[in-house]
Amino acid sequence: MTSKLIYLAVLFATAFTYPAQAQQPVPARIVDRETGSGVSGATIKYRGRTFTSDETGSFPLRFPDKEKSVDLLVSAMGYARVDTTLSPSVSSITIPLLPLAAMLDEVVVSTGYQQLPRERATGSFAFLSNERLNEQVGPDILGRLEAVANSVQVDRNSLLGSERIMVRGLSTIQGSTAPLIVLDNFPYEGDFANINPNDVESITILKDAAAASIWGAKAGNGVIIITTKKGLPRQPLRIEFNSNVTVGDRPDPFRLHRISSSDFIDVESMLYRAGYFTGQLNDRNKPALSPVVELLVQRETASPDEIRAIDAELARLRGVDVRKDFERHVYQRSVNQQYFLGLRGGSDLMGWNLSVGHDRNSDNLESGYDRFNARAQHTMKPLRNTTINSGIIFTQSRTSGGRPGYGQLTSMNGGLYPYAELADGEGNSLPIVRNIRRHYLDNEADSRLLDWKYYPLDDYRHLRNSSVTNSVLLNTALNHDLPIGLGLGINYQYERQQRSGRDLQGAESFAARDMVNRYTRIGPDGRPVYPVPPGGILDLSDNLTQSHNVRAQLNYAGDWGHHEVNAIMGGELRHVGAGGHGNRLYGYDDGILAYAHVDPTRQYPHHISGANLFIPTGLSVSRTTNRYVSTYANASYSFKRRYVFSLSGRRDASNLFGLSINDKWNPLWSTGMSWEISREHFYGSGWAPFLKMRLTYGHSGNVNPDMVALTTISYAPNPNQITQAPYASFSNFANPELTWETVGTFNAGIDFAIATGRLKGSLEFYSKDAGDLYGPAPMDYTAGVGYTITKNVAGMRARGMDAELEALHIDGIFKWRSHLNLSLNRERVTGYYLPDRRGSRFVGYTNQISGIVGNPVRSVFSYPWAGLDPDTGEALGYIGAETSKDYRELTGTAVLLDDLVFHGSTLPTAFGSLGNTFSYRNFRVTARISYKFGYYFRRETIRYSNLFGNLNGHGDFNQRWRKPGDEAATDIPAMIYPIPFQSESFYPFAEPFVERGDHIRLQYLDLRYGFTKAVLPSIPFNRMDLYVNVSNLGLLWKSTKAPIDPDFATATSTSMPTPIACAFGIRLDL
Amino acid sequence: MKTKNYMLIAAVSLAACPASGCREFLDAKPDQRLTVPSDLSDLQALLDNIPVYSGECVSAEIGSDDYYVTDADLASLTSDWHRRTYTWEPDNLFQTLSTDWNAFGTAVYYCNSVLEHLKRMERTASNRQLYDNIRGVALHTRGRKLFQASLIWTMAYDERTAPSLPGLPLRTGINFNEPSVRADLRETFDFLIGDLKASIPLLPDIPAHVVSPSKPAAYAMLARVFLYMGDYRQASLYADSCLSIKNGLLDYNDIDPRPTYPIPQYNGEVILSFLMNPGQILNLARGRVNPGIIDSYSEGDLRANLFFAANPDGSKGFRGRYSGGLTLFAGLATDEVYLIRAECNARLGNPRQALADLNHLLYFRYRKEDGQSTYVSADIDQADDVLEEVLGERRKQLIFRGLRWYDLKRLNRDGAGIELVRESGGRTYRLPPNDPRYALPLPEDVIALSGMVQNPR
């Protein structure tokens, strides 16, 4: 774009050429390219001098002599910067400026501290335009990144938490992998779901060491900068309306590989015969038994007629699958509606932007999410040298609970028997067994108790869970130009988020009835006494988070001759305070707001078991304060606009507890250079008009919160219920052996445009060398500080490559564009400092750092597999060269890491996406695939302990070993009761259950048709787009033969892949 | 205007930073609940974290012979470890990352930390009482945890062999990087007795609550320790000291037998409460009391009903828990102290005093008629063997308290020759007297991580 402007400028300039005398001022004028009117207040720099254009846009231009051309730099508020070379052979010059509002694809890198024209950037940035972000639809902006952003991936297979978004893989071992999210100028403390995607202008992702040296240690995992739409001066009124409806299919519980009801009934019958349930039958606590076990109990003493009826019922239950009831009665289509109206405009001295948005979502389980956004933003220039920006964003969102889904609805021990029936033939809700034995409730329980049954299809109607979040974000920025190229900027942002939770378990809900019954006892007069009064249970909570951010920054821009210096330095203060409280009311009646008191200081015997119980109070109070102080400086020097050298440094301090002041300050620095080869005289390549090289290196140190100089204790949120005294636990242990974690990051990149811009992109190589990384080290827990403690456990090196390519294959009425993201990332352990190499530590589901130098940081290991015992169907492993089924030994302390089988990385080593856009006249189709290669995951299989104890059976059950000979065809061990000692510490972690994760996914399909006034003059808009967007289309290819989507392979979960969704929308530009 | 104020603060702070100006700003606590232990109330709060100290390992009870488990119930246990403990397997009795061993280590660490911090605080006239109490509680608790752990992980104490037998790691500092080394058994006992003795003058006669140690608790604990060591004179003296302060007994006639767990928790006999988690194996339905024990209660003995609950299948589980609920009581109570004093007197040639204590205890255990107990006091002339009598009553009163294993270890050491036999799954398991398996193996991963010596197998 810049080169285009230069070209235009030169064109205009040369159009008015006639001989002129040297040293004479040449009339020159700066104009708006769109309107042709003069631009006042523009800054013109040449030969180390600075001029300002007058009201008509004119300024004096003098050439030193008639031979020498001059380099000219023109900048003006609201316009793209122009960098041009003028020859003295002109008599009059007009320099057109392109209004920023019209320059949608001009890349200006926003670091959050400064706007950097791309040619001055030395670091690694990925940029996502508004257009690319809008190829997807959805209420949440971050959810759109994975599909389109370079080097961004989301790890869903970790048990460490929910989905984890990562930029360029891992930087540290412990702690968050989450990148820092910045909204305009400051880190965003609120809920990211509050950000309306329609307000987003673009997203910049900072990937290398420059990120950390700009944003501090929190930016070690990269920075995602969200830039919102701004009103700019000299912008014509623009009205934008966008609305869409997304309908998502019902999830399919049959895609989960689960045991069949018939198999499950066989298992229960086997267990019953083996006496597994006698302990429970004998138990005075009346633990729940499944309907089949109850039938088997009845069958013992039944008459022949009754036996026939029982057998018929058992046979019927074999054909029942609760997943059908989930499909029919629980899961709904999800419906998301989105409405957005935005207005922008600007006069000479000010610009403004107003928008309102409303989202209304109802998911597959009818839980709701409503959001209302209103935003106002204003820019003005009250004085020639002063700009004031101010903005306010108000968001109100409300979430409400829905029905329990498959895996959430439980009967006993956290599981649900697969033949559960939620409704009868007419769709009436049926009770299912829950926690307490049905036989007891039907025959023995005191009739004065409340109904103690659970009706899952009705229950959610009595639960009113909602949370309302009100958030206000205010910001203001003042920029004042000082003499000699200096500028002063002061930014302030205030953020306030208030979240109120209201969780009502109505009197009719199972939870409330259960709570009342548990404590009920029958008094001596035969009347029930209710320590927990009958009625609803209302939990209320209020949390308030407020943050203040202040930044003061001095800018300098100066140039003389071929030299140009840009520098900033500043400091910031940040205070985030959060506090909250919660309480609970019993015996609550929402109709009249009545409630009753309970005595939480007394113990009452459980109605059935007689165990002493306190009544939970639901009281809580919390207060946290986080404070940060930072100072930073950043300078770049460029020579002839070809060579850029940059240096950046920062120091952060926080109120991390118990740190000595020296450790509180965390220094970070980075340095970089770039060379725009295509500006060199020797560079005459016509086919590659743009070529630039960049290099950065940065160093950061990271101090772990555990690295405190003092041992700290934490008071418990509630008093000890027996003594009513406050009590405390150790929260951190002083560990003088810890040292700082250090990371050095090197990045080299080239940006290019070839074939006259038909193919452009960037290619980057990076390496991260980290030493003394923090990680959990196993501890001799005799010492009394727990099983693990944070230590400096390892060093690692990550080498990677990011490529981003944009190609215009066919141009004309029919256009074909492609956008490719490819990231390669290889992490290697370079040093491992822990002596403990027991193999059992490295096979779990939690990703332990690999203890082998040269291996990926997160590696998948497994126990060597010797197949199944041909006689018994038990799993076999190796001890030395011998096969063994002594599982304790196979998983014991003598089996070391080196005895395990190494598979590969748990994180994809190659990933990215490919989008293709085809357009014909006003019709445009975009399809995007994403891919992940070179990684492994451990899949779930049948675990008999879960099957017997938690009613949770994996579908591998029907492939299990049953008779000699089966071992040739299957790796699933036989069902043996009781379960062989420690076998489940062995076989689920053995070779056969590791799968390759490689797959290709069709991410989305976007179809749009745009009408413009030019095409269809009758429409009352400038432009109207109609679009259809289909997402979650599923896998195109996967490596594993197991019926698993590798992105949804969490080892123990019952989560189903997100079902296909289709959006229909309209976007209007007035 | 808040905004303006902040701008001002910012400007001023920036000017001052990073000099001393922002130090104050950065001294704010990140979490209000967080603190560096700096005064006596913080140390008290650490000691009031009762669950850290109150849990004892149940393995000793699992290994003893007051109950049995049917084959079907044994097979249905979720815990392989309990199953193996039941049949006295020589190894792998504790899971990797053993909660039992961790609880022991954690409690000792808390006590050590409190003692360490206390050293840096000044004992003044005004804080003397609290200061002493904190020190007393920490010392007492460390001593008690070590003794209870020695029941599980070391052999019976015999003064002839103690110097050559492995004891427990005696950690006294708070440097967790220091390796753990097992002391010998004599050092272990010298150390824990030292702790318990030192706590006596510091503790109050009456604690704030019986979850906290007191003077009688220290005396009772020492009586328990010396009885175990076979030092009956000392045991008798400490029991006596305890009973001179706290000597109340529950009249079992006053207890309503209808609740599942009829004996109230923190009742008048409880000197110090600590507990064992029975797991599945020792719950009412699965841990069936040996019929021989149930038959040993005479006519009129209220314990036959108050202690046992009939299951639907006719077997009986133990419900007479001084915990008042699901957990098993392993703590100190006056009934045990009476029995200790009685046993010591019987062994020291004072049968009359022995019988006096026994009669006093049993008076409250039998049904009352017309305000008088139906218990017929044992007479010195009728009692052929007072010691036998006392030991018999000991077993009947202190059942499921973790004390049977303690008795088996000390009585077999003195030649009682009690062999335990179990039939399970068609196999017969035996635990001969003084078998090395009376010292359970330390968790295997602890051995691997610390390099400590394992108990001989």
PDB file of C-alpha atoms in Angstrom, chain A residues 450-605:
ATOM      1  CA  LEU A 450     -40.253 -35.068  51.541  1.00  0.00           C
ATOM      2  CA  ASP A 451     -40.262 -37.001  48.272  1.00  0.00           C
ATOM      3  CA  TRP A 452     -36.612 -38.148  47.941  1.00  0.00           C
ATOM      4  CA  LYS A 453     -36.650 -39.139  44.273  1.00  0.00           C
ATOM      5  CA  TYR A 454     -34.906 -37.441  41.420  1.00  0.00           C
ATOM      6  CA  TYR A 455     -36.768 -36.533  38.220  1.00  0.00           C
ATOM      7  CA  PRO A 456     -34.031 -35.416  35.849  1.00  0.00           C
ATOM      8  CA  LEU A 457     -36.235 -34.055  33.073  1.00  0.00           C
ATOM      9  CA  ASP A 458     -38.186 -31.823  35.459  1.00  0.00           C
ATOM     10  CA  ASP A 459     -35.498 -30.961  37.922  1.00  0.00           C
ATOM     11  CA  TYR A 460     -33.833 -28.238  35.883  1.00  0.00           C
ATOM     12  CA  ARG A 461     -37.116 -26.286  35.901  1.00  0.00           C
ATOM     13  CA  HIS A 462     -36.701 -25.845  39.641  1.00  0.00           C
ATOM     14  CA  LEU A 463     -33.133 -24.625  39.380  1.00  0.00           C
ATOM     15  CA  ARG A 464     -32.741 -20.965  38.588  1.00  0.00           C
ATOM     16  CA  ASN A 465     -29.079 -20.252  38.165  1.00  0.00           C
ATOM     17  CA  SER A 466     -28.109 -16.985  36.733  1.00  0.00           C
ATOM     18  CA  SER A 467     -25.258 -14.626  36.856  1.00  0.00           C
ATOM     19  CA  VAL A 468     -25.294 -11.062  35.690  1.00  0.00           C
ATOM     20  CA  THR A 469     -22.131  -9.216  34.844  1.00  0.00           C
ATOM     21  CA  ASN A 470     -22.035  -5.479  34.479  1.00  0.00           C
ATOM     22  CA  SER A 471     -18.846  -4.091  33.235  1.00  0.00           C
ATOM     23  CA  VAL A 472     -17.748  -0.581  32.492  1.00  0.00           C
ATOM     24  CA  LEU A 473     -14.506   0.348  30.881  1.00  0.00           C
ATOM     25  CA  LEU A 474     -13.502   3.980  30.743  1.00  0.00           C
ATOM     26  CA  ASN A 475     -10.403   5.247  29.108  1.00  0.00           C
ATOM     27  CA  THR A 476      -8.895   8.496  28.252  1.00  0.00           C
ATOM     28  CA  ALA A 477      -5.665   9.447  26.569  1.00  0.00           C
ATOM     29  CA  LEU A 478      -4.023  12.758  26.131  1.00  0.00           C
ATOM     30  CA  ASN A 479      -1.272  13.329  23.646  1.00  0.00           C
ATOM     31  CA  HIS A 480       0.541  16.585  23.558  1.00  0.00           C
ATOM     32  CA  ASP A 481       3.189  17.493  21.054  1.00  0.00           C
ATOM     33  CA  LEU A 482       6.164  19.315  22.531  1.00  0.00           C
ATOM     34  CA  PRO A 483       8.893  21.107  20.654  1.00  0.00           C
ATOM     35  CA  ILE A 484      11.911  19.365  19.104  1.00  0.00           C
ATOM     36  CA  GLY A 485       9.969  16.245  18.174  1.00  0.00           C
ATOM     37  CA  LEU A 486       8.968  15.364  21.680  1.00  0.00           C
ATOM     38  CA  GLY A 487       5.514  14.310  22.649  1.00  0.00           C
ATOM     39  CA  LEU A 488       3.905  13.491  25.927  1.00  0.00           C
ATOM     40  CA  GLY A 489       1.162  10.946  26.308  1.00  0.00           C
ATOM     41  CA  ILE A 490      -0.878  10.133  29.352  1.00  0.00           C
ATOM     42  CA  ASN A 491      -3.257   7.226  29.371  1.00  0.00           C
ATOM     43  CA  TYR A 492      -5.682   6.217  32.014  1.00  0.00           C
ATOM     44  CA  GLN A 493      -8.076   3.350  32.075  1.00  0.00           C
ATOM     45  CA  TYR A 494     -10.587   2.314  34.672  1.00  0.00           C
ATOM     46  CA  GLU A 495     -12.321  -0.989  34.504  1.00  0.00           C
ATOM     47  CA  ARG A 496     -15.064  -2.138  36.774  1.00  0.00           C
ATOM     48  CA  GLN A 497     -16.717  -5.481  36.548  1.00  0.00           C
ATOM     49  CA  GLN A 498     -19.452  -6.512  38.868  1.00  0.00           C
ATOM     50  CA  ARG A 499     -20.744 -10.031  38.822  1.00  0.00           C
ATOM     51  CA  SER A 500     -23.793 -11.075  40.762  1.00  0.00           C
ATOM     52  CA  GLY A 501     -24.658 -14.696  41.004  1.00  0.00           C
ATOM     53  CA  ARG A 502     -28.032 -15.960  42.009  1.00  0.00           C
ATOM     54  CA  ASP A 503     -28.436 -19.677  42.318  1.00  0.00           C
ATOM     55  CA  LEU A 504     -31.862 -20.783  43.430  1.00  0.00           C
ATOM     56  CA  GLN A 505     -32.522 -24.417  44.090  1.00  0.00           C
ATOM     57  CA  GLY A 506     -36.288 -24.311  44.320  1.00  0.00           C
ATOM     58  CA  ALA A 507     -38.233 -26.151  46.993  1.00  0.00           C
ATOM     59  CA  GLU A 508     -39.204 -28.731  44.374  1.00  0.00           C
ATOM     60  CA  SER A 509     -35.643 -29.383  43.215  1.00  0.00           C
ATOM     61  CA  PHE A 510     -33.906 -32.601  44.173  1.00  0.00           C
ATOM     62  CA  ALA A 511     -31.025 -30.704  45.729  1.00  0.00           C
ATOM     63  CA  ALA A 512     -33.296 -28.780  48.110  1.00  0.00           C
ATOM     64  CA  ARG A 513     -35.450 -31.784  49.022  1.00  0.00           C
ATOM     65  CA  ASP A 514     -32.338 -33.892  49.577  1.00  0.00           C
ATOM     66  CA  MET A 515     -30.825 -31.240  51.828  1.00  0.00           C
ATOM     67  CA  VAL A 516     -33.971 -31.030  53.957  1.00  0.00           C
ATOM     68  CA  ASN A 517     -34.431 -34.798  54.219  1.00  0.00           C
ATOM     69  CA  ARG A 518     -30.823 -35.451  55.148  1.00  0.00           C
ATOM     70  CA  TYR A 519     -31.225 -33.550  58.410  1.00  0.00           C
ATOM     71  CA  THR A 520     -34.827 -34.422  59.173  1.00  0.00           C
ATOM     72  CA  ARG A 521     -35.491 -36.407  62.300  1.00  0.00           C
ATOM     73  CA  ILE A 522     -38.764 -37.551  63.724  1.00  0.00           C
ATOM     74  CA  GLY A 523     -39.367 -35.986  67.111  1.00  0.00           C
ATOM     75  CA  PRO A 524     -40.649 -37.834  70.172  1.00  0.00           C
ATOM     76  CA  ASP A 525     -44.172 -36.619  69.390  1.00  0.00           C
ATOM     77  CA  GLY A 526     -43.979 -38.217  65.945  1.00  0.00           C
ATOM     78  CA  ARG A 527     -43.678 -34.908  64.176  1.00  0.00           C
ATOM     79  CA  PRO A 528     -40.761 -34.287  61.877  1.00  0.00           C
ATOM     80  CA  VAL A 529     -38.144 -31.819  63.053  1.00  0.00           C
ATOM     81  CA  TYR A 530     -36.367 -29.925  60.308  1.00  0.00           C
ATOM     82  CA  PRO A 531     -32.912 -28.578  61.149  1.00  0.00           C
ATOM     83  CA  VAL A 532     -32.896 -27.475  57.502  1.00  0.00           C
ATOM     84  CA  PRO A 533     -36.328 -25.978  56.969  1.00  0.00           C
ATOM     85  CA  PRO A 534     -38.272 -27.148  53.907  1.00  0.00           C
ATOM     86  CA  GLY A 535     -38.173 -24.711  51.040  1.00  0.00           C
ATOM     87  CA  GLY A 536     -35.718 -23.500  48.465  1.00  0.00           C
ATOM     88  CA  ILE A 537     -32.031 -22.808  48.906  1.00  0.00           C
ATOM     89  CA  LEU A 538     -30.826 -19.503  47.585  1.00  0.00           C
ATOM     90  CA  ASP A 539     -27.134 -18.775  47.073  1.00  0.00           C
ATOM     91  CA  LEU A 540     -26.207 -15.207  46.365  1.00  0.00           C
ATOM     92  CA  SER A 541     -22.806 -13.928  45.471  1.00  0.00           C
ATOM     93  CA  ASP A 542     -21.385 -10.581  44.533  1.00  0.00           C
ATOM     94  CA  ASN A 543     -17.954  -9.962  43.180  1.00  0.00           C
ATOM     95  CA  LEU A 544     -16.437  -6.694  42.172  1.00  0.00           C
ATOM     96  CA  THR A 545     -13.208  -6.254  40.268  1.00  0.00           C
ATOM     97  CA  GLN A 546     -11.812  -2.811  39.685  1.00  0.00           C
ATOM     98  CA  SER A 547      -8.649  -1.925  37.948  1.00  0.00           C
ATOM     99  CA  HIS A 548      -6.842   1.334  37.460  1.00  0.00           C
ATOM    100  CA  ASN A 549      -4.135   1.700  34.881  1.00  0.00           C
ATOM    101  CA  VAL A 550      -2.088   4.806  34.432  1.00  0.00           C
ATOM    102  CA  ARG A 551       0.635   5.312  31.944  1.00  0.00           C
ATOM    103  CA  ALA A 552       2.797   8.320  31.236  1.00  0.00           C
ATOM    104  CA  GLN A 553       4.978   8.201  28.191  1.00  0.00           C
ATOM    105  CA  LEU A 554       7.412  10.483  26.488  1.00  0.00           C
ATOM    106  CA  ASN A 555       7.741  10.071  22.757  1.00  0.00           C
ATOM    107  CA  TYR A 556      10.468  11.347  20.566  1.00  0.00           C
ATOM    108  CA  ALA A 557      10.638  11.409  16.825  1.00  0.00           C
ATOM    109  CA  GLY A 558      13.455  13.099  15.091  1.00  0.00           C
ATOM    110  CA  ASP A 559      15.282  12.865  11.823  1.00  0.00           C
ATOM    111  CA  TRP A 560      18.166  14.523  10.177  1.00  0.00           C
ATOM    112  CA  GLY A 561      19.413  13.592   6.801  1.00  0.00           C
ATOM    113  CA  HIS A 562      19.160   9.907   6.417  1.00  0.00           C
ATOM    114  CA  HIS A 563      18.874   9.352  10.099  1.00  0.00           C
ATOM    115  CA  GLU A 564      15.656   8.871  11.949  1.00  0.00           C
ATOM    116  CA  VAL A 565      15.133   8.148  15.605  1.00  0.00           C
ATOM    117  CA  ASN A 566      11.900   7.131  17.243  1.00  0.00           C
ATOM    118  CA  ALA A 567      11.845   6.543  20.933  1.00  0.00           C
ATOM    119  CA  ILE A 568       9.432   6.141  23.754  1.00  0.00           C
ATOM    120  CA  MET A 569       9.953   5.887  27.435  1.00  0.00           C
ATOM    121  CA  GLY A 570       7.508   5.754  30.191  1.00  0.00           C
ATOM    122  CA  GLY A 571       6.175   4.158  33.235  1.00  0.00           C
ATOM    123  CA  GLU A 572       2.947   2.693  34.350  1.00  0.00           C
ATOM    124  CA  LEU A 573       1.076   1.792  37.467  1.00  0.00           C
ATOM    125  CA  ARG A 574      -1.537  -0.810  37.685  1.00  0.00           C
ATOM    126  CA  HIS A 575      -3.832  -1.749  40.491  1.00  0.00           C
ATOM    127  CA  VAL A 576      -6.360  -4.551  40.313  1.00  0.00           C
ATOM    128  CA  GLY A 577      -8.547  -5.011  43.326  1.00  0.00           C
ATOM    129  CA  ALA A 578     -11.140  -7.701  43.616  1.00  0.00           C
ATOM    130  CA  GLY A 579     -13.468  -8.571  46.390  1.00  0.00           C
ATOM    131  CA  GLY A 580     -16.577 -10.532  46.895  1.00  0.00           C
ATOM    132  CA  HIS A 581     -18.893 -12.198  49.264  1.00  0.00           C
ATOM    133  CA  GLY A 582     -21.491 -14.892  49.185  1.00  0.00           C
ATOM    134  CA  ASN A 583     -24.260 -16.135  51.375  1.00  0.00           C
ATOM    135  CA  ARG A 584     -26.974 -18.743  51.469  1.00  0.00           C
ATOM    136  CA  LEU A 585     -30.592 -18.700  52.597  1.00  0.00           C
ATOM    137  CA  TYR A 586     -32.478 -21.820  53.553  1.00  0.00           C
ATOM    138  CA  GLY A 587     -36.203 -22.395  53.517  1.00  0.00           C
ATOM    139  CA  TYR A 588     -36.405 -19.745  50.856  1.00  0.00           C
ATOM    140  CA  ASP A 589     -39.673 -18.883  49.133  1.00  0.00           C
ATOM    141  CA  ASP A 590     -39.149 -16.736  46.064  1.00  0.00           C
ATOM    142  CA  GLY A 591     -42.807 -15.745  46.007  1.00  0.00           C
ATOM    143  CA  ILE A 592     -42.720 -13.823  49.266  1.00  0.00           C
ATOM    144  CA  LEU A 593     -38.940 -13.562  49.795  1.00  0.00           C
ATOM    145  CA  ALA A 594     -39.214 -15.445  53.065  1.00  0.00           C
ATOM    146  CA  TYR A 595     -36.426 -17.534  54.517  1.00  0.00           C
ATOM    147  CA  ALA A 596     -35.592 -19.362  57.736  1.00  0.00           C
ATOM    148  CA  HIS A 597     -32.539 -19.624  59.967  1.00  0.00           C
ATOM    149  CA  VAL A 598     -30.401 -22.678  60.490  1.00  0.00           C
ATOM    150  CA  ASP A 599     -27.785 -23.390  63.127  1.00  0.00           C
ATOM    151  CA  PRO A 600     -24.464 -23.990  61.419  1.00  0.00           C
ATOM    152  CA  THR A 601     -22.580 -24.508  64.684  1.00  0.00           C
ATOM    153  CA  ARG A 602     -24.362 -27.740  65.598  1.00  0.00           C
ATOM    154  CA  GLN A 603     -24.022 -31.195  64.188  1.00  0.00           C
ATOM    155  CA  TYR A 604     -27.071 -33.214  63.280  1.00  0.00           C
ATOM    156  CA  PRO A 605     -27.225 -36.925  62.526  1.00  0.00           C
TER     157      PRO A 605
END
